[in-house]
Short mmCIF file of C-alpha atoms in Angstrom, two decimals:
data_model
loop_
_atom_site.label_atom_id
_atom_site.label_comp_id
_atom_site.label_asym_id
_atom_site.label_seq_id
_atom_site.Cartn_x
_atom_site.Cartn_y
_atom_site.Cartn_z
CA GLY A 1 29.03 16.70 -33.02
CA ASP A 2 25.50 17.32 -31.67
CA GLU A 3 22.86 18.64 -34.03
CA ILE A 4 21.88 22.28 -33.59
CA ARG A 5 18.18 21.39 -33.33
CA TYR A 6 18.86 19.71 -29.97
CA ILE A 7 20.24 22.88 -28.33
CA ASP A 8 18.11 24.10 -25.43
CA TRP A 9 17.68 27.75 -26.43
CA ASN A 10 15.69 28.59 -23.28
CA VAL A 11 18.67 27.66 -21.11
CA TYR A 12 21.03 29.59 -23.43
CA ALA A 13 18.84 32.72 -23.15
CA ARG A 14 18.95 32.60 -19.32
CA HIS A 15 22.56 31.54 -18.73
CA GLY A 16 24.50 32.22 -21.92
CA SER A 17 25.73 28.61 -22.06
CA LEU A 18 24.92 25.96 -24.63
CA PHE A 19 23.20 22.80 -23.39
CA VAL A 20 22.03 19.92 -25.52
CA LYS A 21 18.70 18.24 -24.81
CA GLU A 22 19.02 14.52 -24.17
CA PHE A 23 16.21 12.05 -24.65
CA SER A 24 15.69 8.55 -23.32
CA ALA A 25 13.10 6.08 -24.49
CA GLU A 26 10.62 5.15 -21.78
CA GLU A 27 9.93 1.45 -21.73
CA ASN A 28 6.32 0.48 -21.30
CA LEU A 29 5.24 -1.93 -18.59
CA HIS A 30 3.09 -5.01 -18.94
CA VAL A 31 0.78 -4.84 -15.92
CA THR A 32 -1.06 -7.97 -14.79
CA ILE A 33 -3.68 -7.55 -12.06
CA LEU A 34 -4.53 -10.67 -10.07
CA LEU A 35 -7.77 -10.15 -8.14
CA ASP A 36 -8.81 -12.47 -5.32
CA THR A 37 -12.49 -13.37 -5.80
CA SER A 38 -12.79 -15.90 -2.95
CA ARG A 39 -15.65 -15.58 -0.48
CA SER A 40 -13.48 -14.21 2.35
CA MET A 41 -13.08 -11.01 0.33
CA GLU A 42 -16.76 -10.23 0.97
CA PHE A 43 -16.09 -9.35 4.58
CA GLY A 44 -15.84 -5.68 5.48
CA GLY A 45 -15.99 -4.37 1.92
CA LYS A 46 -12.62 -5.86 0.89
CA PHE A 47 -13.83 -7.07 -2.49
CA GLN A 48 -15.34 -3.75 -3.53
CA ALA A 49 -12.20 -1.97 -2.34
CA ALA A 50 -10.03 -4.37 -4.35
CA LYS A 51 -12.11 -3.83 -7.50
CA GLU A 52 -11.80 -0.07 -7.09
CA LEU A 53 -8.04 -0.37 -6.69
CA ALA A 54 -7.82 -2.61 -9.74
CA ALA A 55 -9.73 0.01 -11.74
CA ALA A 56 -7.49 2.84 -10.51
CA MET A 57 -4.24 0.96 -11.15
CA GLY A 58 -5.51 -0.21 -14.51
CA TYR A 59 -6.33 3.36 -15.48
CA ILE A 60 -2.83 4.50 -14.49
CA GLY A 61 -1.34 1.77 -16.67
CA LEU A 62 -3.59 2.45 -19.63
CA SER A 63 -2.92 6.19 -19.38
CA ASN A 64 0.81 5.44 -19.67
CA TYR A 65 0.12 3.20 -22.67
CA ASP A 66 1.13 0.13 -20.69
CA THR A 67 -0.42 -3.25 -21.46
CA VAL A 68 -2.97 -4.25 -18.79
CA ASN A 69 -4.22 -7.78 -18.07
CA LEU A 70 -6.86 -8.76 -15.51
CA TYR A 71 -7.25 -12.21 -13.95
CA ALA A 72 -9.58 -13.41 -11.19
CA PHE A 73 -8.63 -16.26 -8.87
CA GLY A 74 -9.86 -18.34 -5.97
CA SER A 75 -8.80 -21.95 -6.29
CA GLU A 76 -8.20 -21.53 -10.03
CA MET A 77 -7.12 -18.73 -12.35
CA ARG A 78 -9.65 -17.16 -14.71
CA THR A 79 -8.79 -14.80 -17.55
CA VAL A 80 -10.99 -11.69 -17.47
CA LYS A 81 -9.24 -9.29 -19.87
CA LYS A 82 -5.95 -9.56 -21.74
CA PHE A 83 -3.69 -7.14 -23.57
CA LEU A 84 -5.68 -3.95 -23.01
CA ARG A 85 -3.78 -0.87 -24.12
CA GLY A 86 -4.60 2.82 -24.36
CA LYS A 87 -6.79 5.05 -22.21
CA GLY A 88 -9.84 4.29 -24.34
CA ARG A 89 -9.93 0.71 -23.05
CA ILE A 90 -10.69 1.80 -19.47
CA PHE A 91 -14.46 1.35 -19.92
CA GLU A 92 -13.91 -2.23 -21.06
CA LEU A 93 -11.88 -2.84 -17.91
CA LEU A 94 -14.52 -1.20 -15.70
CA ARG A 95 -17.32 -3.32 -17.17
CA ALA A 96 -15.29 -6.47 -16.62
CA LEU A 97 -14.59 -5.55 -12.99
CA ASP A 98 -18.23 -4.68 -12.37
CA GLY A 99 -19.26 -8.15 -13.51
CA LEU A 100 -17.02 -9.99 -11.05
CA THR A 101 -18.47 -11.60 -7.92
CA THR A 102 -16.99 -13.65 -5.08
CA GLU A 103 -17.19 -17.43 -4.94
CA GLY A 104 -15.42 -20.43 -3.47
CA THR A 105 -12.24 -20.79 -1.47
CA THR A 106 -8.67 -19.57 -1.86
CA ASP A 107 -5.90 -21.85 -3.11
CA MET A 108 -3.21 -19.68 -4.64
CA ARG A 109 -0.84 -22.56 -5.26
CA ALA A 110 -3.40 -24.33 -7.43
CA ALA A 111 -4.46 -21.10 -9.10
CA PHE A 112 -0.92 -19.98 -9.93
CA LYS A 113 0.29 -23.38 -11.12
CA ALA A 114 -0.05 -22.53 -14.82
CA ALA A 115 2.34 -19.88 -16.14
CA LEU A 116 0.84 -16.50 -16.94
CA PRO A 117 1.32 -15.06 -20.44
CA LYS A 118 4.38 -12.83 -20.44
CA LEU A 119 5.30 -10.31 -23.11
CA ARG A 120 8.80 -9.16 -23.86
CA GLY A 121 9.85 -6.30 -21.59
CA ARG A 122 9.24 -5.44 -17.98
CA SER A 123 6.27 -7.21 -16.44
CA LEU A 124 4.58 -6.26 -13.19
CA VAL A 125 2.09 -8.40 -11.26
CA LEU A 126 -0.21 -6.58 -8.85
CA LEU A 127 -1.68 -9.13 -6.42
CA LEU A 128 -4.85 -7.91 -4.66
CA THR A 129 -5.85 -10.30 -1.86
CA ASP A 130 -6.50 -10.71 1.86
CA PHE A 131 -3.99 -13.61 1.99
CA TYR A 132 -6.47 -15.94 3.71
CA ASP A 133 -5.21 -19.16 2.16
CA LEU A 134 -5.21 -22.29 4.30
CA ALA A 135 -2.86 -24.01 1.84
CA GLY A 136 -0.37 -21.16 2.20
CA TYR A 137 0.45 -18.25 -0.09
CA ALA A 138 4.27 -18.36 -0.03
CA ALA A 139 4.88 -21.13 -2.58
CA ALA A 140 2.32 -19.60 -4.92
CA VAL A 141 3.93 -16.17 -4.86
CA ARG A 142 7.33 -17.77 -5.43
CA GLU A 143 5.87 -19.33 -8.59
CA LEU A 144 5.21 -15.81 -9.90
CA LEU A 145 8.74 -14.72 -9.01
CA ALA A 146 10.13 -17.76 -10.80
CA GLN A 147 8.36 -16.55 -13.94
CA ARG A 148 10.47 -13.38 -13.61
CA PHE A 149 7.60 -11.04 -12.85
CA GLY A 150 8.03 -8.05 -10.61
CA VAL A 151 5.48 -8.95 -7.92
CA HIS A 152 3.78 -6.35 -5.74
CA LEU A 153 1.54 -7.38 -2.87
CA VAL A 154 -1.56 -5.38 -1.94
CA HIS A 155 -2.98 -6.71 1.32
CA LEU A 156 -6.68 -5.84 1.77
CA VAL A 157 -7.88 -5.72 5.38
CA ALA A 158 -11.25 -4.77 6.85
CA ARG A 159 -11.41 -2.36 9.75
CA GLU A 160 -13.37 -4.92 11.78
CA GLU A 161 -10.48 -7.35 11.29
CA VAL A 162 -7.99 -4.81 12.59
CA ALA A 163 -10.07 -3.61 15.53
CA PRO A 164 -13.12 -5.85 16.13
CA THR A 165 -15.97 -4.30 18.04
CA ALA A 166 -18.08 -7.44 18.51
CA ARG A 167 -18.44 -8.72 22.08
CA GLY A 168 -20.43 -11.42 23.85
CA ARG A 169 -21.64 -14.83 22.76
CA MET A 170 -22.18 -15.31 19.05
CA SER A 171 -21.75 -17.68 16.14
CA LEU A 172 -18.86 -16.96 13.75
CA LEU A 173 -19.18 -18.15 10.14
CA ASP A 174 -16.25 -19.01 7.88
CA LEU A 175 -17.32 -17.46 4.57
CA GLU A 176 -15.19 -19.83 2.49
CA THR A 177 -15.90 -23.18 4.11
CA GLY A 178 -19.36 -22.46 5.51
CA ARG A 179 -18.35 -23.81 8.92
CA ALA A 180 -19.74 -22.02 11.98
CA ARG A 181 -18.39 -21.88 15.52
CA ASP A 182 -20.05 -20.62 18.68
CA VAL A 183 -17.69 -18.41 20.67
CA ALA A 184 -17.70 -16.06 23.64
CA LEU A 185 -15.89 -12.88 22.64
CA LEU A 186 -14.50 -11.79 25.98
CA PRO A 187 -12.01 -8.88 26.17
CA ARG A 188 -9.08 -11.28 26.61
CA THR A 189 -10.26 -13.34 23.61
CA VAL A 190 -10.45 -10.25 21.41
CA GLU A 191 -7.02 -9.10 22.59
CA ALA A 192 -5.53 -12.51 21.77
CA TYR A 193 -7.13 -12.34 18.32
CA ARG A 194 -5.72 -8.85 17.71
CA ARG A 195 -2.21 -10.01 18.58
CA ARG A 196 -2.56 -12.97 16.21
CA PHE A 197 -3.92 -10.79 13.42
CA ASP A 198 -1.07 -8.29 13.83
CA LEU A 199 1.39 -11.18 13.67
CA PHE A 200 -0.29 -12.53 10.52
CA CYS A 201 0.02 -9.13 8.80
CA ALA A 202 3.64 -8.80 9.91
CA GLU A 203 4.42 -12.26 8.52
CA VAL A 204 3.04 -11.30 5.10
CA GLU A 205 5.01 -8.06 5.12
CA ASP A 206 8.22 -9.81 6.24
CA PHE A 207 7.75 -12.37 3.47
CA SER A 208 7.46 -9.60 0.88
CA ARG A 209 10.55 -7.78 2.18
CA SER A 210 12.64 -10.95 2.30
CA HIS A 211 11.81 -11.55 -1.38
CA GLU A 212 12.36 -7.89 -2.34
CA MET A 213 8.72 -7.29 -3.24
CA ALA A 214 6.78 -4.12 -2.57
CA TYR A 215 4.01 -4.46 0.02
CA ALA A 216 1.05 -2.25 0.85
CA ARG A 217 -1.54 -2.98 3.52
CA VAL A 218 -4.72 -1.00 2.84
CA LEU A 219 -7.91 -0.59 4.82
CA ALA A 220 -10.96 -1.41 2.74
CA ASP A 221 -12.98 1.54 4.00
CA ASP A 222 -10.28 4.16 3.48
CA PRO A 223 -11.05 6.67 0.70
CA LEU A 224 -9.95 5.42 -2.72
CA ASP A 225 -7.39 8.19 -3.20
CA ARG A 226 -5.69 7.21 0.04
CA ARG A 227 -5.65 3.54 -0.95
CA VAL A 228 -4.09 4.43 -4.31
CA VAL A 229 -1.44 6.61 -2.66
CA ASP A 230 -0.63 3.81 -0.20
CA VAL A 231 0.04 1.43 -3.10
CA LEU A 232 2.10 3.98 -5.04
CA ARG A 233 4.16 4.90 -2.00
CA SER A 234 4.93 1.26 -1.34
CA GLY A 235 7.09 1.33 -4.46
CA GLY A 236 4.75 -0.99 -6.31
CA ILE A 237 4.31 1.28 -9.30
CA LEU A 238 6.56 4.30 -9.07
CA GLU A 239 9.80 2.32 -8.77
CA HIS A 240 9.10 0.68 -12.10
CA ARG A 241 8.37 3.81 -14.13
#
């Protein structure tokens, strides 16, 4: 009962058997990028790295004719661009990203309190942040899951956070609160910090796995192509195509 125009004549020529081509409609995604613009993202090039990733992921979405939205957040959510579609809108997205700067503190729970606009179909949230949130990130991310988004966590870390090279007496400044503390960075102090930082990263990753979210930890100073591949390999994009 299949129409003759759907016969794959190339296969018939090679194998002498008739095969019918089958087609399936590919459903477009609605991609929402949430970009952390709090002051802690300034450290170690994390903010620039996050903006570059947002541009790359936005381009991938626009090239696939997905709908792309961009929001910036610290302690509140700010709409930057909504309902972009088509490869030609990439320059609009790039200009918007270029105009963003860091400010204030992080409070994801307050920022994510209001529901995000959600179109019919599959919706993916790409959360780009360093997860430095004194109020806690878990409840905020659960708010996104409750809105029935597919949530994918991209954890930006600076190389100096992973393996600090500073030693001796110095004053450390909290970029978000402005508070400073005089410390002596002895080898045992640095080692204790590294263990705590590793535990912090593991806690974020375990949280994502326990809620069946994709997770990618990316170094801010890695080349952009490597950062993009890390996100794609995490399952954050490819699993949904």
